[in-house]
XYZ file of C-alpha atoms in Angstrom:
662
model
C -47.713 -14.034 -28.210
C -44.389 -13.463 -26.790
C -44.228 -11.817 -23.341
C -41.379 -9.383 -22.971
C -38.768 -10.101 -20.572
C -39.937 -13.964 -20.174
C -37.177 -15.177 -22.233
C -34.461 -13.377 -20.079
C -36.260 -14.419 -16.732
C -36.393 -18.170 -17.905
C -32.490 -17.973 -18.978
C -31.630 -16.299 -15.656
C -33.676 -18.777 -13.559
C -32.667 -21.899 -15.268
C -28.956 -21.144 -15.554
C -29.072 -20.128 -11.924
C -30.767 -23.450 -10.975
C -27.852 -25.441 -12.939
C -24.972 -23.273 -11.681
C -25.867 -23.222 -8.084
C -26.728 -26.717 -7.713
C -23.117 -26.993 -9.085
C -21.785 -24.710 -6.561
C -23.734 -26.283 -3.785
C -22.186 -29.787 -4.769
C -18.928 -28.079 -4.460
C -19.569 -26.288 -1.213
C -19.198 -22.975 -2.777
C -21.275 -19.745 -1.730
C -24.604 -18.995 -3.624
C -23.836 -15.514 -4.324
C -20.677 -16.593 -6.133
C -23.076 -18.683 -8.080
C -25.314 -16.060 -9.054
C -22.267 -13.572 -10.410
C -21.055 -16.729 -12.041
C -24.280 -17.099 -14.022
C -24.189 -13.352 -15.015
C -20.875 -13.982 -16.344
C -21.755 -16.887 -18.314
C -24.955 -15.619 -19.886
C -23.970 -11.822 -19.986
C -22.971 -10.133 -23.416
C -19.068 -10.900 -22.971
C -19.474 -14.580 -23.093
C -22.569 -16.318 -24.415
C -24.605 -12.868 -25.022
C -27.805 -15.178 -23.844
C -29.264 -11.955 -22.206
C -30.329 -8.953 -24.420
C -32.877 -7.049 -22.200
C -30.283 -5.992 -19.754
C -32.012 -2.610 -18.510
C -35.425 -4.885 -17.850
C -32.861 -7.181 -15.734
C -31.571 -4.349 -13.768
C -34.995 -3.156 -12.760
C -35.577 -6.417 -11.345
C -32.286 -6.351 -9.848
C -33.101 -3.054 -7.999
C -36.685 -4.594 -6.709
C -34.163 -7.135 -5.214
C -32.193 -4.854 -3.562
C -35.352 -3.116 -2.329
C -36.908 -6.065 -0.792
C -33.569 -7.063 0.878
C -33.402 -3.839 2.637
C -37.015 -3.796 3.738
C -36.396 -7.268 5.466
C -33.224 -5.547 7.149
C -35.362 -2.809 8.314
C -37.983 -4.891 9.816
C -35.479 -6.842 11.844
C -34.367 -3.621 13.197
C -36.434 -0.774 14.967
C -36.409 2.715 15.726
C -34.999 2.273 19.140
C -32.136 -0.031 17.720
C -31.303 2.673 14.891
C -31.516 5.442 17.481
C -29.052 3.452 19.884
C -26.505 3.310 16.969
C -26.580 6.741 15.827
C -22.974 7.530 16.455
C -22.002 4.329 14.440
C -23.729 5.800 11.739
C -22.507 9.278 12.012
C -18.803 8.883 13.295
C -18.348 5.391 11.958
C -19.606 6.413 8.349
C -17.646 9.635 8.453
C -14.672 7.865 9.436
C -14.869 4.931 7.135
C -16.077 7.181 3.866
C -13.773 10.140 4.696
C -10.650 8.085 5.047
C -11.203 5.976 2.169
C -11.869 8.922 -0.043
C -8.489 10.705 0.951
C -6.395 7.824 1.052
C -7.800 6.530 -2.407
C -7.190 10.286 -3.977
C -3.841 10.297 -2.726
C -2.616 7.157 -4.228
C -4.647 7.941 -7.411
C -3.024 11.540 -7.775
C 0.442 9.759 -7.075
C -0.091 7.235 -9.887
C -0.921 10.135 -12.471
C -4.410 10.842 -12.110
C -5.915 14.385 -12.039
C -6.981 15.678 -8.617
C -10.910 15.647 -9.735
C -10.777 12.150 -11.117
C -8.717 11.321 -7.919
C -11.212 12.420 -5.570
C -14.008 10.829 -7.675
C -12.378 7.479 -7.432
C -12.550 8.088 -3.700
C -16.078 8.099 -4.020
C -16.304 5.257 -5.823
C -14.041 3.219 -3.806
C -15.514 4.336 -0.563
C -18.896 2.406 -0.832
C -19.040 -0.993 0.072
C -22.052 -3.698 -1.038
C -25.156 -3.111 1.076
C -27.107 -6.259 -0.539
C -23.964 -8.919 -0.420
C -23.204 -8.022 3.301
C -26.304 -7.477 4.738
C -27.542 -10.910 2.989
C -24.480 -12.770 4.234
C -24.619 -11.299 7.847
C -28.658 -12.303 8.111
C -27.734 -15.762 6.723
C -25.137 -16.159 9.659
C -27.605 -14.527 12.029
C -24.976 -11.875 12.668
C -26.804 -8.683 12.127
C -27.328 -7.795 15.605
C -23.992 -8.720 16.579
C -21.375 -6.141 17.426
C -19.910 -6.363 14.272
C -23.205 -6.664 12.046
C -24.543 -3.435 13.761
C -21.261 -1.144 12.834
C -21.361 -2.859 9.323
C -25.253 -1.728 8.959
C -24.436 1.585 10.292
C -21.765 2.198 7.901
C -23.761 1.108 5.339
C -26.789 3.219 6.009
C -24.186 6.382 6.033
C -22.998 5.255 2.728
C -26.496 4.887 1.027
C -27.226 8.684 2.133
C -23.853 10.085 1.325
C -23.886 8.439 -2.076
C -26.636 11.335 -3.010
C -24.606 14.206 -2.321
C -21.718 12.563 -4.145
C -23.924 12.587 -7.327
C -24.323 15.978 -6.946
C -20.910 16.916 -6.453
C -19.772 14.889 -9.493
C -20.734 17.510 -12.057
C -19.146 20.241 -9.857
C -15.741 18.095 -10.011
C -15.872 17.744 -13.715
C -15.809 21.676 -14.032
C -19.691 22.467 -14.457
C -21.588 25.366 -12.614
C -24.308 24.892 -10.326
C -25.613 26.174 -6.986
C -24.637 22.952 -5.009
C -25.677 24.336 -1.459
C -29.417 25.173 -2.533
C -29.775 21.714 -3.889
C -28.357 20.215 -0.796
C -30.370 22.458 1.356
C -33.541 21.212 -0.396
C -32.668 17.816 -0.239
C -32.049 17.836 3.528
C -35.467 19.650 3.976
C -37.274 16.767 2.091
C -35.193 14.109 4.170
C -36.457 15.872 7.140
C -39.962 15.245 6.087
C -39.797 12.143 5.272
C -38.207 11.260 8.492
C -41.125 13.103 10.299
C -43.638 11.149 8.137
C -41.776 7.924 8.931
C -41.759 8.361 12.434
C -45.489 9.182 12.683
C -46.769 6.008 10.697
C -44.187 3.797 12.731
C -45.781 5.027 16.040
C -49.345 5.764 15.192
C -50.621 4.868 11.752
C -48.952 1.691 10.605
C -49.716 -0.405 13.763
C -53.144 0.525 13.697
C -53.684 -0.487 9.760
C -51.590 -3.521 10.145
C -53.847 -4.568 13.275
C -57.104 -4.201 11.363
C -55.432 -5.764 8.220
C -54.249 -8.877 10.237
C -57.786 -9.156 12.054
C -59.292 -10.071 8.450
C -57.086 -13.416 8.808
C -56.667 -12.875 4.998
C -53.344 -13.952 4.035
C -53.473 -12.208 0.175
C -54.888 -8.963 2.144
C -51.760 -8.979 4.617
C -49.047 -9.682 1.973
C -50.488 -7.036 -0.261
C -50.638 -4.297 2.327
C -47.269 -5.157 3.428
C -45.621 -4.785 -0.279
C -47.500 -1.701 -0.534
C -45.762 0.069 2.230
C -42.555 -1.033 1.198
C -42.630 -0.057 -2.345
C -44.330 3.508 -1.381
C -41.909 4.725 1.041
C -39.027 3.623 -1.146
C -41.020 5.663 -4.161
C -41.159 8.589 -1.809
C -37.537 8.717 -0.918
C -36.675 8.206 -4.633
C -38.833 11.145 -5.542
C -36.917 13.471 -3.385
C -33.254 12.531 -4.670
C -32.582 9.800 -2.096
C -31.973 6.073 -2.849
C -34.639 3.312 -3.157
C -33.080 1.021 -0.951
C -32.683 3.851 1.769
C -36.628 4.235 1.559
C -37.024 0.455 1.526
C -34.860 0.520 4.895
C -37.040 3.282 6.514
C -40.038 1.249 5.375
C -38.770 -1.804 7.021
C -38.304 0.276 10.485
C -42.088 1.173 9.986
C -43.355 -2.371 10.262
C -40.778 -3.314 12.940
C -42.694 -1.062 15.470
C -45.922 -3.357 14.933
C -46.403 -6.967 16.438
C -46.545 -8.271 13.117
C -42.894 -7.879 11.756
C -41.911 -11.397 12.325
C -45.198 -12.368 10.038
C -44.290 -9.904 7.136
C -40.598 -10.976 7.181
C -41.852 -14.571 6.577
C -44.034 -13.612 3.845
C -41.358 -11.219 1.955
C -38.685 -13.595 2.130
C -39.595 -15.926 -1.075
C -39.942 -12.786 -3.058
C -36.619 -11.328 -1.971
C -34.655 -14.642 -2.816
C -36.005 -14.455 -6.358
C -35.283 -10.566 -6.905
C -31.949 -10.513 -5.294
C -30.821 -13.496 -7.595
C -31.695 -10.953 -10.567
C -29.216 -8.310 -8.670
C -26.417 -10.700 -8.625
C -26.719 -11.913 -11.975
C -26.805 -8.519 -13.275
C -23.540 -7.547 -11.375
C -22.054 -10.502 -13.154
C -23.212 -9.512 -16.576
C -20.898 -6.544 -16.160
C -17.638 -8.485 -16.041
C -15.492 -8.536 -19.229
C -13.603 -11.775 -18.898
C -11.141 -11.041 -21.781
C -10.348 -7.419 -20.359
C -9.795 -9.576 -16.870
C -7.494 -12.074 -18.161
C -5.530 -9.478 -20.420
C -4.700 -7.130 -17.292
C -5.114 -9.910 -14.687
C -1.777 -8.922 -12.681
C -2.505 -5.506 -12.238
C -6.454 -6.034 -11.445
C -5.212 -8.346 -8.662
C -2.669 -5.884 -7.334
C -5.211 -3.239 -7.332
C -7.639 -5.670 -5.616
C -5.418 -6.397 -2.786
C -4.975 -2.937 -2.203
C -8.267 -2.213 -1.870
C -9.160 -5.276 0.463
C -6.351 -4.217 2.778
C -6.981 -0.225 2.812
C -10.781 -0.614 3.097
C -10.689 -3.523 5.737
C -8.261 -1.326 7.806
C -10.408 1.664 7.546
C -13.582 -0.017 8.582
C -11.850 -1.653 11.321
C -10.222 1.343 12.553
C -13.946 3.259 12.563
C -15.048 0.456 14.860
C -12.081 0.828 17.085
C -12.715 4.754 17.274
C -16.255 3.867 18.222
C -14.836 2.156 21.363
C -15.457 -1.554 20.274
C -12.590 -4.253 20.934
C -10.350 -5.141 18.225
C -11.864 -8.397 17.315
C -15.094 -6.354 16.412
C -12.978 -3.845 14.370
C -11.631 -6.840 12.570
C -14.546 -8.270 11.983
C -15.954 -5.122 10.642
C -13.084 -4.518 8.367
C -13.615 -7.998 6.733
C -17.080 -7.037 6.182
C -16.951 -3.936 4.516
C -13.699 -4.296 2.318
C -15.604 -4.906 -1.064
C -16.806 -2.101 -3.619
C -20.594 -1.783 -3.660
C -23.331 -1.768 -6.099
C -23.900 1.923 -5.618
C -20.454 2.518 -6.991
C -21.811 1.204 -10.149
C -24.353 3.623 -10.525
C -21.969 6.614 -9.302
C -19.346 5.435 -11.705
C -21.819 5.798 -14.652
C -22.279 9.397 -13.573
C -18.657 9.870 -13.702
C -18.374 8.502 -17.372
C -21.087 10.780 -18.111
C -18.985 13.786 -16.657
C -15.804 12.409 -18.099
C -14.146 11.747 -15.187
C -13.520 8.272 -15.698
C -11.904 6.800 -19.031
C -13.412 3.580 -20.618
C -10.237 1.833 -19.518
C -10.286 3.073 -15.996
C -14.099 1.875 -16.036
C -12.956 -1.574 -17.108
C -10.343 -1.645 -14.201
C -13.095 -0.408 -11.865
C -15.644 -3.213 -12.822
C -12.996 -6.040 -12.543
C -11.525 -4.871 -9.221
C -15.368 -4.509 -7.945
C -16.848 -7.659 -8.850
C -14.045 -9.733 -7.611
C -14.015 -7.839 -4.442
C -17.812 -8.934 -4.157
C -17.077 -12.432 -5.488
C -14.543 -12.985 -2.665
C -16.766 -11.453 0.108
C -18.631 -14.637 0.915
C -15.329 -16.366 1.453
C -13.830 -13.927 3.532
C -16.919 -13.511 5.878
C -17.205 -17.218 6.253
C -13.763 -17.518 7.184
C -13.719 -13.943 9.347
C -13.593 -15.769 12.614
C -10.405 -17.993 12.006
C -8.673 -15.096 10.761
C -9.476 -12.957 13.772
C -8.245 -15.663 15.942
C -5.226 -15.932 13.760
C -4.277 -12.411 14.170
C -5.117 -12.625 18.163
C -2.203 -15.365 18.340
C 0.315 -13.257 16.919
C 0.036 -10.908 20.097
C -0.432 -7.976 18.079
C -3.945 -7.371 19.381
C -2.431 -7.077 23.138
C -0.194 -4.343 21.656
C -3.198 -2.221 20.376
C -4.519 0.254 22.415
C -7.802 -0.601 24.403
C -10.228 2.405 23.988
C -13.019 0.536 25.952
C -16.271 -1.035 25.560
C -18.964 0.275 23.167
C -21.971 1.937 25.223
C -24.147 1.435 22.395
C -26.147 -1.650 23.076
C -29.523 -1.587 20.994
C -32.281 -3.635 22.766
C -32.950 -6.839 21.051
C -36.702 -8.636 21.223
C -36.822 -9.589 24.849
C -39.447 -12.127 24.154
C -37.117 -13.965 21.855
C -33.336 -12.982 22.664
C -32.392 -15.417 25.424
C -34.855 -18.491 24.656
C -32.985 -22.122 25.302
C -34.601 -25.327 26.341
C -38.153 -23.596 26.018
C -41.502 -24.745 25.009
C -43.321 -23.059 22.058
C -47.032 -22.800 22.608
C -48.656 -22.665 19.128
C -52.146 -21.178 19.459
C -53.696 -19.283 22.622
C -56.994 -20.770 22.881
C -58.362 -22.537 26.187
C -55.735 -25.148 25.626
C -52.782 -22.993 24.994
C -53.586 -20.520 27.828
C -53.674 -23.394 30.351
C -50.429 -24.795 29.232
C -48.870 -21.281 29.310
C -50.054 -20.795 32.909
C -48.721 -24.166 33.755
C -45.390 -23.333 32.450
C -45.277 -19.884 34.312
C -45.871 -21.574 37.433
C -43.263 -24.297 36.900
C -40.890 -21.571 35.663
C -40.343 -23.188 32.310
C -39.180 -20.706 29.485
C -41.881 -20.408 26.861
C -42.873 -18.354 23.821
C -46.652 -18.003 22.120
C -47.512 -18.155 18.230
C -50.884 -16.797 17.730
C -52.547 -15.902 14.899
C -55.230 -13.563 16.172
C -54.256 -10.092 16.176
C -56.249 -8.841 18.982
C -55.248 -11.893 21.319
C -51.423 -10.694 20.547
C -52.094 -7.290 20.999
C -53.767 -7.662 24.500
C -51.324 -10.425 25.896
C -48.453 -8.357 24.989
C -49.650 -5.823 27.035
C -49.953 -7.988 29.779
C -46.156 -9.051 29.397
C -46.918 -12.522 27.812
C -44.278 -13.470 25.435
C -46.382 -13.757 22.204
C -45.946 -12.903 18.958
C -48.141 -12.919 15.794
C -47.218 -15.236 13.289
C -48.235 -18.228 11.257
C -46.461 -21.178 12.795
C -46.019 -23.035 9.187
C -43.867 -20.454 8.290
C -40.198 -21.491 8.428
C -39.019 -17.812 9.283
C -41.480 -17.674 12.181
C -40.153 -20.875 13.453
C -36.612 -20.506 13.476
C -37.302 -16.745 14.886
C -38.469 -18.445 18.282
C -35.610 -21.032 17.749
C -37.380 -24.439 17.528
C -34.026 -25.928 16.848
C -33.133 -25.311 20.580
C -36.665 -25.727 22.219
C -37.255 -28.633 24.108
C -41.258 -29.292 23.534
C -43.404 -27.646 20.804
C -47.127 -27.688 21.725
C -49.835 -27.201 18.778
C -52.924 -26.320 20.491
C -55.002 -25.292 17.607
C -58.333 -26.637 16.191
C -57.595 -26.550 12.679
C -56.434 -30.167 11.797
C -54.890 -28.982 8.007
C -53.422 -26.267 9.678
C -51.988 -28.620 12.507
C -50.450 -31.146 9.955
C -48.832 -28.301 8.161
C -47.117 -26.942 11.400
C -46.050 -30.720 12.282
C -44.320 -30.673 9.024
C -42.897 -27.130 9.196
C -41.157 -28.107 12.401
C -40.049 -31.435 11.481
C -38.138 -29.901 8.314
C -36.296 -27.530 10.488
C -35.548 -29.542 13.571
C -35.626 -33.423 14.083
C -34.940 -33.498 17.805
C -37.719 -31.242 19.393
C -40.757 -32.966 21.049
C -43.908 -32.284 19.248
C -47.401 -32.644 21.305
C -50.370 -32.212 19.312
C -53.664 -31.723 20.551
C -56.656 -32.900 18.519
C -60.117 -33.381 18.983
C -60.679 -36.929 17.492
C -59.060 -40.398 17.551
C -58.995 -40.654 13.623
C -56.884 -37.933 13.497
C -53.970 -39.378 15.354
C -52.431 -41.713 12.787
C -51.612 -38.817 10.126
C -50.223 -36.583 13.162
C -47.896 -39.393 13.915
C -46.711 -40.190 10.592
C -46.055 -36.622 9.831
C -43.851 -36.423 12.909
C -45.750 -35.607 16.202
C -44.162 -37.067 19.331
C -47.513 -37.524 20.733
C -50.974 -36.974 20.072
C -53.778 -36.244 22.617
C -57.206 -36.808 21.401
C -59.830 -34.621 23.420
C -62.643 -37.077 23.036
C -60.775 -40.039 24.671
C -58.876 -38.053 27.227
C -62.445 -37.205 28.631
C -63.324 -40.685 28.652
C -59.962 -41.439 30.456
C -60.448 -38.411 33.154
C -63.998 -40.188 34.082
C -63.007 -43.785 34.332
C -60.187 -42.456 36.215
C -62.569 -40.921 38.844
C -64.523 -43.897 38.823
C -61.650 -46.307 39.567
C -61.045 -43.686 42.555
C -64.511 -44.269 43.940
C -63.943 -47.911 43.693
C -60.850 -47.474 45.815
C -58.527 -48.788 43.086
C -55.120 -48.380 44.263
C -53.478 -45.124 42.816
C -50.433 -46.904 41.533
C -52.426 -49.546 39.568
C -54.824 -46.687 38.296
C -51.688 -44.727 37.090
C -50.269 -47.662 35.242
C -53.376 -48.354 33.646
C -53.753 -45.059 32.116
C -50.405 -45.170 31.289
C -50.659 -48.309 29.350
C -53.783 -46.914 27.505
C -52.016 -43.936 26.114
C -49.029 -45.801 25.070
C -51.143 -48.101 23.062
C -53.046 -45.010 21.446
C -56.235 -45.679 23.158
C -56.628 -49.021 21.719
C -59.005 -50.332 24.572
C -61.547 -47.451 24.100
C -61.692 -47.954 20.332
C -65.111 -49.698 19.108
C -64.790 -53.544 18.720
C -61.649 -53.694 20.782
C -61.049 -55.861 23.500
C -58.311 -55.320 25.872
C -56.389 -57.847 27.623
C -55.115 -55.551 30.232
C -56.693 -55.973 33.766
C -56.190 -54.075 37.161
C -56.535 -55.857 40.495
C -59.979 -56.181 41.425
C -60.420 -54.797 45.041
C -62.589 -56.930 47.272
C -64.614 -54.714 49.603
C -68.173 -55.546 49.169
C -70.528 -52.897 48.666
C -68.438 -50.397 50.440
C -69.233 -46.723 50.446
C -67.604 -43.695 51.502
C -70.003 -40.660 52.199
C -70.161 -37.070 53.826
C -72.853 -36.411 56.368
C -73.416 -33.137 58.538
C -74.619 -33.550 62.286
C -77.791 -31.654 62.076
C -79.641 -32.022 65.273
C -78.546 -32.307 69.081
C -79.289 -36.025 69.690
C -78.074 -36.533 73.063
C -76.955 -40.285 72.101
C -74.417 -38.809 69.748
C -73.659 -34.889 70.300
C -71.435 -34.099 72.976
C -70.113 -37.699 73.465
C -67.108 -39.399 72.548
C -66.964 -42.092 69.813
C -66.281 -44.384 72.431
C -69.336 -43.414 74.323
C -72.018 -43.493 71.667
C -70.663 -46.658 70.170
C -71.430 -45.531 66.690
C -69.361 -48.463 65.222
C -71.166 -51.284 67.120
C -74.590 -49.819 66.872
C -74.585 -48.495 63.257
C -71.783 -50.348 61.699
C -70.160 -47.332 60.185
C -66.575 -45.957 60.594
C -65.692 -42.113 61.158
C -62.490 -41.506 58.983
C -62.224 -37.567 59.578
C -64.248 -34.871 60.958
C -64.648 -31.031 59.323
C -65.463 -28.686 62.646
C -65.529 -24.968 61.188
C -62.139 -24.320 59.642
C -60.371 -27.306 61.253
C -60.115 -30.660 59.469
C -59.768 -33.646 62.043
C -57.740 -36.605 60.320
C -56.505 -38.233 63.506
C -59.850 -39.926 65.079
C -59.384 -41.493 68.475
C -61.656 -43.329 70.598
C -62.240 -40.242 72.933
C -62.881 -37.874 70.032
C -65.826 -35.797 70.794
C -68.678 -35.268 68.106
C -70.463 -31.863 67.935
C -73.454 -30.424 66.574
C -72.681 -29.057 62.923
C -69.445 -31.435 62.649
C -69.259 -32.701 58.852
C -68.601 -36.483 59.329
C -66.499 -38.587 56.739
C -68.055 -41.936 56.936
C -67.324 -45.465 55.452
C -69.581 -48.357 55.580
C -72.375 -50.067 53.660
C -74.977 -47.908 51.780
C -77.949 -49.163 54.255
C -75.491 -48.728 57.528
C -74.587 -45.039 56.343
C -78.613 -44.502 55.729
C -79.404 -45.780 59.120
C -76.903 -43.504 60.493
C -77.958 -40.603 58.612
C -81.684 -41.041 60.217
C -80.328 -40.470 63.521
C -78.251 -37.187 63.025
C -80.623 -35.298 60.478
C -83.105 -32.896 61.367
């Protein structure tokens, strides 16, 4: 029995593995490998893939998951803080690009309606590529990352009115204003529902799901939220990608966004590969070769003009020129929604087949070089600053928009990661706080996370075996990671995950039993502290104190036991380590209260009562009410109810006790 689409999935994934492996060897971007896979397997070369529509559906899922994760990394507060960037920056970038493109197209011979439509498609940038690259470089929350995201959000919204206006540009009749009014009303309803869900409904439901500690239920619930909101926005005429972003914002308002992101990332990586492959499948290589110089000329113009316009939008928002350049170098390409819009233009006779092929070639090439440009954007910015042109540019002032980051994580450096917030984890956190050591806690108990966050503890919900969670708490810049959980298999998984990311962090593992130590050390733990032997160490430490063994000898002895992995305490082991024997025969230290008013003791000095010569004991110190007398002289007077700290033989102390007791 043949399963539909299985052949295409196998071909795409298999070819992707081979091509990306080769690209990794050549140190080329992964996205370029996916595009090349699509070109090779597409209908214009080897024609290995026939179910192109089904592949496009999988590609759409990839875009949905990508925007969902971006939304989870943001928050409603962050989005509200960049509202000016969305409205002003987006309007400037889209408006100026449409105007400039339409003028150039009209000048070279296009009709005005077709010229305006070309402005529509060229104004859109690639949400999927830009956000994926910024996310990989941890630049989504950088100034240029925030502006790029804001402009991309505006583009995702404005593409819907563009589609509605396209039939009018072609000369068709229709009451566009009523349609737009209905769309705005539906969008307002969706926004209200999203705000209500983010503030009240979803955090409560996620908390209940997290309390079950069921990984399957948690993943299922998060995926349902993602696709439900995306479907809701799509059903009212907005894009699926915008709905997925809103769904991510809903999750971001809860304590579980990092855990959800860690679960979704593997699915995103699979499905976004289909997106980039599907884009590559559109490329007609023979047309590209035949019209190479014209296509390259158009590509250069697109890069220059779009980069300058996006950079101008950033500068108008009062960002520094450097941020404007980085923004322009992020948004110069033509995006995936332009492909959808171009098909609408083809259906309405606004694009000819020849123009469409030029558009496809320029768009795909602009996408293909985006990873290289973003990778070297800092170098380009530095090169521009050396020319001195930046000094001549007008400075409009710093941007006042500064969305709050996660204050629990934002400034972590040289910190301690505490995994597990049981008794041991709490005690470690208290000690770290007392010593002013920066720390962050990872905990899987939803109730604990909720309560401790309310108290101000730097704690987040997550599974420490998940690479995303560990990277989020910056394990690569931590000094110590302390694993204080009571699940041996989970502890091993956490150690393995930490070591796969960071070989330098000092990993301290708490375990219950001695036999678990060797496995933990083999997996990469720096120290393993078994509770059963540490209890024994504490007991015999106090025992040695009672026998008046010197403190430095006790400390050296304990250290030698720990450094030998507690070999002395193992059954059938004989230790050759010894400590100095203190030769004070039968000496005891006791505490006695002067209970009676014996006139030979009470009211007299130590010299007068002759305690040492008569009873054979020495008074080391006296506790009198709230005072502690540690400096004892011959003329020190003894009073009733004094507490005496005595040193002597047990039988002498007992004899003296008979004299002073009631």
